[in-house]
């Protein structure tokens, strides 16, 4: 009996020791034991030039003018669901389409569904892939609506000022001093949709963006904040009298074909209207057309404001080259319109074939 009791006691102590060891080796999920966020390991990356702002230009570490040329891909969450989130997508773009930049549209609903920690892990992958290929990333908080009133065009864009601040706080901390993450597009497309989402107010929008920039710069001054104007990021005219009062920033434009409506459709008349609403900004500040593109009126996913007969492509490229405007085409995905590819074999659409040729030619220069 005594031997049996000692054996039982020994087994009990062994089990207790094993449990204690397990508890010490694996963190618990208790609120008091959640680890602090960690930063991306910059030392794991290849050497890559930081892109910065000088006057109305982007420049690299050597002071040479740099132009962002690239595409948007779909949200990481969508690509994961279709088994398309992989380095081969980035390789296709860098090696066969001539891009030097990929814009990552991060939808608030996708950010919440995956969870910040999981989503950041996938952005980490994008950073490594892009850095290995020598290209840059634009991170875009992809909402459409009016952030000050927290009213939006569709539930997928629903967010709050608090969530937006938290998003950029997490992003800025994670990717501090990471040259591959070159641009932070603070809010995708501001619009009140004819004041149905509240009354737009530039002073209010300006103040909100400046506060986001201050928060970002408090942690990292190596990144370029990108600010959008009203009318779905088309109208920058308010900055003529009240520009964003922060150094090192750039402006975003989404000059889709049906935004400008001249009576006579020729280069001169389109250029004049583009100058009035957004192109003028490029004379003083760097500008990135982070969305542009077209589809035929009877094509897949045709909708206002992207319908065009194809004349838009050569015209907008001619204008951007004249003004020194950078760009990322919407969108390298077969589901979202206007598409650049018809399938996951990367068969180019009409606009895809056009911009592919433009970017490949630019890469040779």
mmCIF file of C-alpha atoms in Angstrom:
data_model
loop_
_atom_site.group_PDB
_atom_site.id
_atom_site.type_symbol
_atom_site.label_atom_id
_atom_site.label_comp_id
_atom_site.label_asym_id
_atom_site.label_seq_id
_atom_site.Cartn_x
_atom_site.Cartn_y
_atom_site.Cartn_z
ATOM 1 C CA UNK A 1 0.000 0.000 0.000
ATOM 2 C CA UNK A 2 2.797 2.424 0.904
ATOM 3 C CA UNK A 3 4.507 1.828 -2.483
ATOM 4 C CA UNK A 4 1.248 2.520 -4.259
ATOM 5 C CA UNK A 5 0.778 5.794 -2.332
ATOM 6 C CA UNK A 6 4.300 6.984 -3.163
ATOM 7 C CA UNK A 7 3.787 6.131 -6.832
ATOM 8 C CA UNK A 8 0.534 8.061 -6.909
ATOM 9 C CA UNK A 9 2.197 11.069 -5.256
ATOM 10 C CA UNK A 10 5.083 10.967 -7.720
ATOM 11 C CA UNK A 11 2.732 10.880 -10.685
ATOM 12 C CA UNK A 12 0.766 13.807 -9.258
ATOM 13 C CA UNK A 13 3.927 15.893 -8.784
ATOM 14 C CA UNK A 14 5.101 15.027 -12.309
ATOM 15 C CA UNK A 15 1.767 16.114 -13.769
ATOM 16 C CA UNK A 16 1.910 19.380 -11.809
ATOM 17 C CA UNK A 17 5.459 20.046 -13.009
ATOM 18 C CA UNK A 18 4.449 19.364 -16.622
ATOM 19 C CA UNK A 19 1.495 21.722 -16.360
ATOM 20 C CA UNK A 20 3.688 24.447 -14.838
ATOM 21 C CA UNK A 21 6.245 24.001 -17.615
ATOM 22 C CA UNK A 22 3.524 24.288 -20.259
ATOM 23 C CA UNK A 23 2.133 27.438 -18.666
ATOM 24 C CA UNK A 24 5.591 29.021 -18.578
ATOM 25 C CA UNK A 25 6.383 28.201 -22.225
ATOM 26 C CA UNK A 26 3.117 29.315 -23.843
ATOM 27 C CA UNK A 27 1.539 32.735 -23.211
ATOM 28 C CA UNK A 28 -2.011 32.730 -21.943
ATOM 29 C CA UNK A 29 -4.910 34.597 -23.521
ATOM 30 C CA UNK A 30 -5.578 36.551 -20.367
ATOM 31 C CA UNK A 31 -5.759 40.320 -20.796
ATOM 32 C CA UNK A 32 -2.827 40.875 -18.444
ATOM 33 C CA UNK A 33 -0.560 38.527 -20.414
ATOM 34 C CA UNK A 34 -1.045 39.801 -23.975
ATOM 35 C CA UNK A 35 2.368 40.742 -25.439
ATOM 36 C CA UNK A 36 3.110 44.230 -26.724
ATOM 37 C CA UNK A 37 3.150 44.710 -30.516
ATOM 38 C CA UNK A 38 6.450 44.058 -32.274
ATOM 39 C CA UNK A 39 8.110 46.009 -35.064
ATOM 40 C CA UNK A 40 9.045 44.649 -38.457
ATOM 41 C CA UNK A 41 12.670 43.499 -38.597
ATOM 42 C CA UNK A 42 14.198 46.031 -40.972
ATOM 43 C CA UNK A 43 17.524 44.168 -40.867
ATOM 44 C CA UNK A 44 15.879 41.207 -42.619
ATOM 45 C CA UNK A 45 15.388 43.295 -45.785
ATOM 46 C CA UNK A 46 17.658 44.031 -48.711
ATOM 47 C CA UNK A 47 19.014 47.559 -48.973
ATOM 48 C CA UNK A 48 16.403 49.773 -50.619
ATOM 49 C CA UNK A 49 16.347 53.509 -51.163
ATOM 50 C CA UNK A 50 13.971 55.628 -49.128
ATOM 51 C CA UNK A 51 11.650 57.740 -51.280
ATOM 52 C CA UNK A 52 11.037 61.257 -50.001
ATOM 53 C CA UNK A 53 9.542 64.582 -51.086
ATOM 54 C CA UNK A 54 11.476 67.497 -52.515
ATOM 55 C CA UNK A 55 9.400 70.342 -53.868
ATOM 56 C CA UNK A 56 6.855 68.830 -56.251
ATOM 57 C CA UNK A 57 8.918 65.695 -56.868
ATOM 58 C CA UNK A 58 9.618 62.362 -55.264
ATOM 59 C CA UNK A 59 13.330 61.598 -54.955
ATOM 60 C CA UNK A 60 15.450 58.621 -53.924
ATOM 61 C CA UNK A 61 18.430 58.588 -51.551
ATOM 62 C CA UNK A 62 20.693 59.941 -54.295
ATOM 63 C CA UNK A 63 18.387 62.861 -55.082
ATOM 64 C CA UNK A 64 17.188 61.362 -58.363
ATOM 65 C CA UNK A 65 13.561 61.945 -59.343
ATOM 66 C CA UNK A 66 11.406 58.888 -58.741
ATOM 67 C CA UNK A 67 8.018 58.184 -60.322
ATOM 68 C CA UNK A 68 5.665 55.628 -58.781
ATOM 69 C CA UNK A 69 4.274 53.466 -61.599
ATOM 70 C CA UNK A 70 2.185 50.443 -60.798
ATOM 71 C CA UNK A 71 -1.148 48.865 -60.070
ATOM 72 C CA UNK A 72 -3.677 48.178 -57.383
ATOM 73 C CA UNK A 73 -4.253 44.582 -56.400
ATOM 74 C CA UNK A 74 -7.355 43.379 -54.563
ATOM 75 C CA UNK A 75 -7.696 43.374 -50.792
ATOM 76 C CA UNK A 76 -5.539 40.757 -49.080
ATOM 77 C CA UNK A 77 -8.640 39.150 -47.571
ATOM 78 C CA UNK A 78 -10.213 38.635 -51.002
ATOM 79 C CA UNK A 79 -7.005 37.220 -52.450
ATOM 80 C CA UNK A 80 -6.597 34.848 -49.518
ATOM 81 C CA UNK A 81 -10.128 33.520 -50.034
ATOM 82 C CA UNK A 82 -9.258 32.760 -53.674
ATOM 83 C CA UNK A 83 -5.795 31.309 -52.944
ATOM 84 C CA UNK A 84 -4.187 34.153 -54.897
ATOM 85 C CA UNK A 85 -2.255 35.826 -52.080
ATOM 86 C CA UNK A 86 1.231 34.634 -52.989
ATOM 87 C CA UNK A 87 4.605 35.923 -54.060
ATOM 88 C CA UNK A 88 4.027 34.757 -57.639
ATOM 89 C CA UNK A 89 1.455 37.577 -58.023
ATOM 90 C CA UNK A 90 4.097 40.142 -57.083
ATOM 91 C CA UNK A 91 6.653 38.433 -59.337
ATOM 92 C CA UNK A 92 4.254 38.582 -62.288
ATOM 93 C CA UNK A 93 3.813 42.316 -61.810
ATOM 94 C CA UNK A 94 7.480 43.143 -61.234
ATOM 95 C CA UNK A 95 8.908 40.902 -63.938
ATOM 96 C CA UNK A 96 6.282 40.999 -66.698
ATOM 97 C CA UNK A 97 4.329 44.239 -66.277
ATOM 98 C CA UNK A 98 7.080 46.722 -65.451
ATOM 99 C CA UNK A 99 5.634 47.977 -62.164
ATOM 100 C CA UNK A 100 7.763 49.563 -59.453
ATOM 101 C CA UNK A 101 4.844 50.001 -57.040
ATOM 102 C CA UNK A 102 1.888 48.005 -55.741
ATOM 103 C CA UNK A 103 -0.985 49.663 -53.896
ATOM 104 C CA UNK A 104 -2.619 47.530 -51.199
ATOM 105 C CA UNK A 105 -6.260 48.579 -50.601
ATOM 106 C CA UNK A 106 -7.110 47.587 -47.031
ATOM 107 C CA UNK A 107 -10.877 47.591 -46.462
ATOM 108 C CA UNK A 108 -12.024 48.218 -42.877
ATOM 109 C CA UNK A 109 -14.346 45.185 -43.002
ATOM 110 C CA UNK A 110 -11.459 42.955 -44.127
ATOM 111 C CA UNK A 111 -9.149 44.405 -41.460
ATOM 112 C CA UNK A 112 -11.685 43.509 -38.770
ATOM 113 C CA UNK A 113 -12.580 40.099 -40.223
ATOM 114 C CA UNK A 114 -8.989 38.855 -40.359
ATOM 115 C CA UNK A 115 -8.007 40.734 -37.221
ATOM 116 C CA UNK A 116 -5.131 43.242 -37.014
ATOM 117 C CA UNK A 117 -2.494 40.695 -35.987
ATOM 118 C CA UNK A 118 -3.297 38.311 -38.840
ATOM 119 C CA UNK A 119 -3.609 41.125 -41.371
ATOM 120 C CA UNK A 120 -0.291 42.641 -40.314
ATOM 121 C CA UNK A 121 1.314 39.238 -40.772
ATOM 122 C CA UNK A 122 0.195 39.243 -44.405
ATOM 123 C CA UNK A 123 1.381 42.811 -44.937
ATOM 124 C CA UNK A 124 4.733 41.590 -43.587
ATOM 125 C CA UNK A 125 4.718 39.031 -46.411
ATOM 126 C CA UNK A 126 3.980 41.766 -48.951
ATOM 127 C CA UNK A 127 6.868 43.839 -47.596
ATOM 128 C CA UNK A 128 9.301 40.937 -47.956
ATOM 129 C CA UNK A 129 8.073 40.051 -51.444
ATOM 130 C CA UNK A 130 8.187 43.652 -52.655
ATOM 131 C CA UNK A 131 11.596 44.295 -51.120
ATOM 132 C CA UNK A 132 13.023 41.147 -52.670
ATOM 133 C CA UNK A 133 11.765 42.340 -56.075
ATOM 134 C CA UNK A 134 12.959 45.922 -55.564
ATOM 135 C CA UNK A 135 9.508 47.517 -55.697
ATOM 136 C CA UNK A 136 7.512 49.740 -53.325
ATOM 137 C CA UNK A 137 4.178 49.572 -51.506
ATOM 138 C CA UNK A 138 1.399 52.092 -50.956
ATOM 139 C CA UNK A 139 -0.803 51.163 -47.987
ATOM 140 C CA UNK A 140 -4.326 52.513 -48.480
ATOM 141 C CA UNK A 141 -7.096 52.688 -45.836
ATOM 142 C CA UNK A 142 -9.746 51.802 -48.368
ATOM 143 C CA UNK A 143 -12.937 53.474 -47.277
ATOM 144 C CA UNK A 144 -15.432 55.534 -49.283
ATOM 145 C CA UNK A 145 -17.521 58.125 -47.484
ATOM 146 C CA UNK A 146 -17.038 60.978 -45.070
ATOM 147 C CA UNK A 147 -14.929 60.117 -42.046
ATOM 148 C CA UNK A 148 -15.874 63.164 -39.915
ATOM 149 C CA UNK A 149 -19.542 62.058 -39.893
ATOM 150 C CA UNK A 150 -18.676 58.335 -40.007
ATOM 151 C CA UNK A 151 -21.147 57.767 -42.856
ATOM 152 C CA UNK A 152 -20.211 55.601 -45.841
ATOM 153 C CA UNK A 153 -21.208 54.508 -49.320
ATOM 154 C CA UNK A 154 -21.468 50.805 -48.410
ATOM 155 C CA UNK A 155 -21.116 48.678 -45.232
ATOM 156 C CA UNK A 156 -17.761 47.315 -46.454
ATOM 157 C CA UNK A 157 -16.343 50.818 -45.933
ATOM 158 C CA UNK A 158 -17.741 51.400 -42.432
ATOM 159 C CA UNK A 159 -15.135 52.665 -40.003
ATOM 160 C CA UNK A 160 -14.727 55.234 -37.243
ATOM 161 C CA UNK A 161 -12.249 57.978 -36.490
ATOM 162 C CA UNK A 162 -11.025 55.888 -33.567
ATOM 163 C CA UNK A 163 -10.506 52.794 -35.732
ATOM 164 C CA UNK A 164 -8.782 54.875 -38.430
ATOM 165 C CA UNK A 165 -6.389 56.350 -35.878
ATOM 166 C CA UNK A 166 -5.750 52.922 -34.393
ATOM 167 C CA UNK A 167 -5.090 51.474 -37.859
ATOM 168 C CA UNK A 168 -2.461 54.081 -38.679
ATOM 169 C CA UNK A 169 -0.947 53.881 -35.199
ATOM 170 C CA UNK A 170 -0.450 50.126 -35.615
ATOM 171 C CA UNK A 171 0.824 50.464 -39.187
ATOM 172 C CA UNK A 172 3.250 53.258 -38.342
ATOM 173 C CA UNK A 173 4.695 51.411 -35.356
ATOM 174 C CA UNK A 174 5.034 48.137 -37.252
ATOM 175 C CA UNK A 175 6.766 49.550 -40.342
ATOM 176 C CA UNK A 176 8.865 52.308 -38.841
ATOM 177 C CA UNK A 177 11.927 52.986 -40.995
ATOM 178 C CA UNK A 178 10.940 50.311 -43.554
ATOM 179 C CA UNK A 179 11.816 51.840 -46.962
ATOM 180 C CA UNK A 180 9.644 49.382 -48.921
ATOM 181 C CA UNK A 181 6.505 50.849 -47.345
ATOM 182 C CA UNK A 182 6.841 54.217 -49.031
ATOM 183 C CA UNK A 183 3.390 55.822 -48.877
ATOM 184 C CA UNK A 184 0.457 55.890 -46.442
ATOM 185 C CA UNK A 185 -2.786 56.847 -48.199
ATOM 186 C CA UNK A 186 -4.739 58.133 -45.210
ATOM 187 C CA UNK A 187 -8.263 57.677 -46.603
ATOM 188 C CA UNK A 188 -9.216 56.339 -50.005
ATOM 189 C CA UNK A 189 -12.159 58.374 -51.337
ATOM 190 C CA UNK A 190 -13.758 61.176 -49.324
ATOM 191 C CA UNK A 191 -17.312 61.950 -50.448
ATOM 192 C CA UNK A 192 -20.565 63.107 -48.908
ATOM 193 C CA UNK A 193 -22.528 61.827 -51.938
ATOM 194 C CA UNK A 194 -24.368 65.083 -52.466
ATOM 195 C CA UNK A 195 -24.371 65.849 -48.722
ATOM 196 C CA UNK A 196 -26.410 62.703 -47.984
ATOM 197 C CA UNK A 197 -23.539 61.581 -45.757
ATOM 198 C CA UNK A 198 -23.230 64.945 -44.053
ATOM 199 C CA UNK A 199 -22.068 68.368 -45.144
ATOM 200 C CA UNK A 200 -18.500 68.430 -46.406
ATOM 201 C CA UNK A 201 -16.177 70.924 -44.797
ATOM 202 C CA UNK A 202 -12.608 71.368 -46.025
ATOM 203 C CA UNK A 203 -11.384 72.985 -42.810
ATOM 204 C CA UNK A 204 -12.695 69.963 -40.907
ATOM 205 C CA UNK A 205 -11.137 67.505 -43.381
ATOM 206 C CA UNK A 206 -7.851 69.399 -43.370
ATOM 207 C CA UNK A 207 -7.643 69.363 -39.574
ATOM 208 C CA UNK A 208 -8.416 65.647 -39.377
ATOM 209 C CA UNK A 209 -5.751 64.759 -41.938
ATOM 210 C CA UNK A 210 -3.177 66.971 -40.262
ATOM 211 C CA UNK A 211 -3.839 65.250 -36.944
ATOM 212 C CA UNK A 212 -3.305 61.841 -38.572
ATOM 213 C CA UNK A 213 -0.062 63.072 -40.129
ATOM 214 C CA UNK A 214 1.133 64.414 -36.762
ATOM 215 C CA UNK A 215 0.439 61.038 -35.179
ATOM 216 C CA UNK A 216 2.334 59.233 -37.949
ATOM 217 C CA UNK A 217 5.277 61.645 -37.875
ATOM 218 C CA UNK A 218 5.565 61.282 -34.113
ATOM 219 C CA UNK A 219 6.708 57.707 -34.797
ATOM 220 C CA UNK A 220 8.156 57.782 -38.314
ATOM 221 C CA UNK A 221 9.150 60.667 -40.561
ATOM 222 C CA UNK A 222 10.532 58.469 -43.347
ATOM 223 C CA UNK A 223 7.114 57.724 -44.849
ATOM 224 C CA UNK A 224 5.046 59.904 -47.218
ATOM 225 C CA UNK A 225 1.453 60.659 -46.082
ATOM 226 C CA UNK A 226 -0.958 60.913 -49.005
ATOM 227 C CA UNK A 227 -4.054 63.134 -48.736
ATOM 228 C CA UNK A 228 -7.153 62.882 -50.939
ATOM 229 C CA UNK A 229 -9.550 65.648 -51.947
ATOM 230 C CA UNK A 230 -13.345 65.576 -52.174
ATOM 231 C CA UNK A 231 -15.624 64.073 -54.857
ATOM 232 C CA UNK A 232 -14.217 60.547 -54.493
ATOM 233 C CA UNK A 233 -10.625 61.858 -54.409
ATOM 234 C CA UNK A 234 -11.024 63.914 -57.580
ATOM 235 C CA UNK A 235 -11.359 67.515 -56.411
ATOM 236 C CA UNK A 236 -8.240 69.067 -54.870
ATOM 237 C CA UNK A 237 -9.310 72.642 -55.590
ATOM 238 C CA UNK A 238 -9.657 73.561 -51.859
ATOM 239 C CA UNK A 239 -5.876 73.299 -51.427
ATOM 240 C CA UNK A 240 -5.478 76.370 -53.626
ATOM 241 C CA UNK A 241 -6.480 78.453 -50.595
ATOM 242 C CA UNK A 242 -5.955 75.998 -47.733
ATOM 243 C CA UNK A 243 -3.311 73.343 -48.393
ATOM 244 C CA UNK A 244 -2.373 70.701 -45.861
ATOM 245 C CA UNK A 245 0.135 72.467 -43.629
ATOM 246 C CA UNK A 246 2.624 69.658 -43.127
ATOM 247 C CA UNK A 247 5.978 68.989 -44.763
ATOM 248 C CA UNK A 248 6.783 65.907 -46.807
ATOM 249 C CA UNK A 249 3.253 65.096 -47.899
ATOM 250 C CA UNK A 250 1.719 64.358 -51.291
ATOM 251 C CA UNK A 251 -1.789 64.445 -52.749
ATOM 252 C CA UNK A 252 -3.906 61.668 -54.255
ATOM 253 C CA UNK A 253 -6.118 61.941 -57.328
ATOM 254 C CA UNK A 254 -8.580 59.458 -58.863
ATOM 255 C CA UNK A 255 -9.126 60.939 -62.337
ATOM 256 C CA UNK A 256 -11.484 58.402 -63.887
ATOM 257 C CA UNK A 257 -12.627 59.227 -67.457
ATOM 258 C CA UNK A 258 -16.164 60.424 -66.728
ATOM 259 C CA UNK A 259 -15.106 62.869 -64.023
ATOM 260 C CA UNK A 260 -14.234 65.492 -66.627
ATOM 261 C CA UNK A 261 -17.024 66.254 -69.109
ATOM 262 C CA UNK A 262 -15.953 68.685 -71.834
ATOM 263 C CA UNK A 263 -18.418 69.396 -74.655
ATOM 264 C CA UNK A 264 -15.718 68.676 -77.211
ATOM 265 C CA UNK A 265 -13.630 65.669 -76.227
ATOM 266 C CA UNK A 266 -10.049 66.441 -77.119
ATOM 267 C CA UNK A 267 -6.736 66.680 -75.271
ATOM 268 C CA UNK A 268 -6.911 70.444 -74.831
ATOM 269 C CA UNK A 269 -10.338 70.433 -73.192
ATOM 270 C CA UNK A 270 -9.675 67.436 -70.958
ATOM 271 C CA UNK A 271 -6.326 68.873 -69.874
ATOM 272 C CA UNK A 272 -7.983 72.167 -68.970
ATOM 273 C CA UNK A 273 -10.599 70.490 -66.768
ATOM 274 C CA UNK A 274 -8.027 68.222 -65.141
ATOM 275 C CA UNK A 275 -5.835 71.254 -64.460
ATOM 276 C CA UNK A 276 -8.707 73.022 -62.715
ATOM 277 C CA UNK A 277 -9.656 70.178 -60.374
ATOM 278 C CA UNK A 278 -6.460 68.291 -59.521
ATOM 279 C CA UNK A 279 -3.616 68.648 -62.014
ATOM 280 C CA UNK A 280 -2.698 72.143 -60.824
ATOM 281 C CA UNK A 281 -1.511 70.581 -57.562
ATOM 282 C CA UNK A 282 1.353 68.843 -59.374
ATOM 283 C CA UNK A 283 2.913 72.237 -60.063
ATOM 284 C CA UNK A 284 3.603 72.638 -56.337
ATOM 285 C CA UNK A 285 3.307 69.207 -54.691
ATOM 286 C CA UNK A 286 3.925 65.589 -55.638
ATOM 287 C CA UNK A 287 0.733 63.910 -56.882
ATOM 288 C CA UNK A 288 -0.096 60.220 -57.260
ATOM 289 C CA UNK A 289 -3.116 59.129 -59.281
ATOM 290 C CA UNK A 290 -3.652 56.102 -57.057
ATOM 291 C CA UNK A 291 -6.703 55.029 -59.060
ATOM 292 C CA UNK A 292 -7.365 55.433 -62.765
ATOM 293 C CA UNK A 293 -8.539 53.201 -65.578
ATOM 294 C CA UNK A 294 -11.387 52.510 -67.964
ATOM 295 C CA UNK A 295 -13.670 49.889 -69.476
ATOM 296 C CA UNK A 296 -15.769 49.987 -72.649
ATOM 297 C CA UNK A 297 -19.421 51.023 -72.015
ATOM 298 C CA UNK A 298 -20.571 47.478 -72.753
ATOM 299 C CA UNK A 299 -17.622 45.802 -71.019
ATOM 300 C CA UNK A 300 -17.426 43.754 -67.836
ATOM 301 C CA UNK A 301 -18.363 45.773 -64.774
ATOM 302 C CA UNK A 302 -18.923 49.002 -66.686
ATOM 303 C CA UNK A 303 -20.208 51.752 -64.370
ATOM 304 C CA UNK A 304 -19.936 55.471 -63.816
ATOM 305 C CA UNK A 305 -17.303 56.984 -63.810
ATOM 306 C CA UNK A 306 -15.064 54.414 -65.569
ATOM 307 C CA UNK A 307 -16.803 53.950 -68.943
ATOM 308 C CA UNK A 308 -14.811 55.093 -71.981
ATOM 309 C CA UNK A 309 -14.145 54.227 -75.624
ATOM 310 C CA UNK A 310 -10.410 53.753 -75.005
ATOM 311 C CA UNK A 311 -9.214 57.242 -75.916
ATOM 312 C CA UNK A 312 -8.801 57.971 -72.207
ATOM 313 C CA UNK A 313 -5.734 55.724 -71.833
ATOM 314 C CA UNK A 314 -3.314 57.559 -74.148
ATOM 315 C CA UNK A 315 -4.775 60.905 -73.078
ATOM 316 C CA UNK A 316 -4.337 60.448 -69.316
ATOM 317 C CA UNK A 317 -0.833 59.016 -69.728
ATOM 318 C CA UNK A 318 0.167 61.974 -71.917
ATOM 319 C CA UNK A 319 -1.180 64.351 -69.280
ATOM 320 C CA UNK A 320 0.519 62.609 -66.356
ATOM 321 C CA UNK A 321 3.848 62.534 -68.159
ATOM 322 C CA UNK A 322 3.511 66.240 -68.895
ATOM 323 C CA UNK A 323 2.732 67.034 -65.243
ATOM 324 C CA UNK A 324 5.136 64.541 -63.643
ATOM 325 C CA UNK A 325 2.308 62.638 -61.926
ATOM 326 C CA UNK A 326 2.845 59.140 -60.494
ATOM 327 C CA UNK A 327 0.114 56.491 -60.779
ATOM 328 C CA UNK A 328 -1.225 53.069 -59.802
ATOM 329 C CA UNK A 329 -3.858 51.636 -62.153
ATOM 330 C CA UNK A 330 -7.115 50.128 -60.844
ATOM 331 C CA UNK A 331 -7.162 47.095 -60.717
ATOM 332 C CA UNK A 332 -5.024 43.961 -61.267
ATOM 333 C CA UNK A 333 -7.876 41.571 -60.568
ATOM 334 C CA UNK A 334 -10.400 39.731 -62.800
ATOM 335 C CA UNK A 335 -13.398 40.458 -60.547
ATOM 336 C CA UNK A 336 -13.201 44.138 -59.624
ATOM 337 C CA UNK A 337 -13.806 46.653 -62.402
ATOM 338 C CA UNK A 338 -12.220 48.163 -64.387
ATOM 339 C CA UNK A 339 -10.127 45.011 -64.596
ATOM 340 C CA UNK A 340 -6.560 44.829 -65.879
ATOM 341 C CA UNK A 341 -6.709 41.045 -66.300
ATOM 342 C CA UNK A 342 -9.477 38.734 -67.491
ATOM 343 C CA UNK A 343 -8.428 35.696 -65.465
ATOM 344 C CA UNK A 344 -5.796 34.363 -63.085
ATOM 345 C CA UNK A 345 -3.641 33.367 -66.038
ATOM 346 C CA UNK A 346 -3.040 37.138 -66.216
ATOM 347 C CA UNK A 347 -4.602 37.576 -69.654
ATOM 348 C CA UNK A 348 -4.646 41.375 -70.139
ATOM 349 C CA UNK A 349 -7.914 43.244 -70.587
ATOM 350 C CA UNK A 350 -8.033 46.171 -73.013
ATOM 351 C CA UNK A 351 -6.775 48.654 -70.436
ATOM 352 C CA UNK A 352 -4.436 46.048 -68.985
ATOM 353 C CA UNK A 353 -2.664 45.560 -72.311
ATOM 354 C CA UNK A 354 -2.346 49.327 -72.735
ATOM 355 C CA UNK A 355 -0.904 50.082 -69.304
ATOM 356 C CA UNK A 356 1.335 47.016 -69.432
ATOM 357 C CA UNK A 357 2.987 48.382 -72.556
ATOM 358 C CA UNK A 358 3.275 51.872 -71.051
ATOM 359 C CA UNK A 359 4.943 50.605 -67.863
ATOM 360 C CA UNK A 360 7.301 48.232 -69.673
ATOM 361 C CA UNK A 361 8.434 51.059 -71.949
ATOM 362 C CA UNK A 362 8.938 53.373 -68.966
ATOM 363 C CA UNK A 363 11.021 50.718 -67.226
ATOM 364 C CA UNK A 364 13.470 50.668 -70.149
ATOM 365 C CA UNK A 365 14.142 54.385 -69.893
#
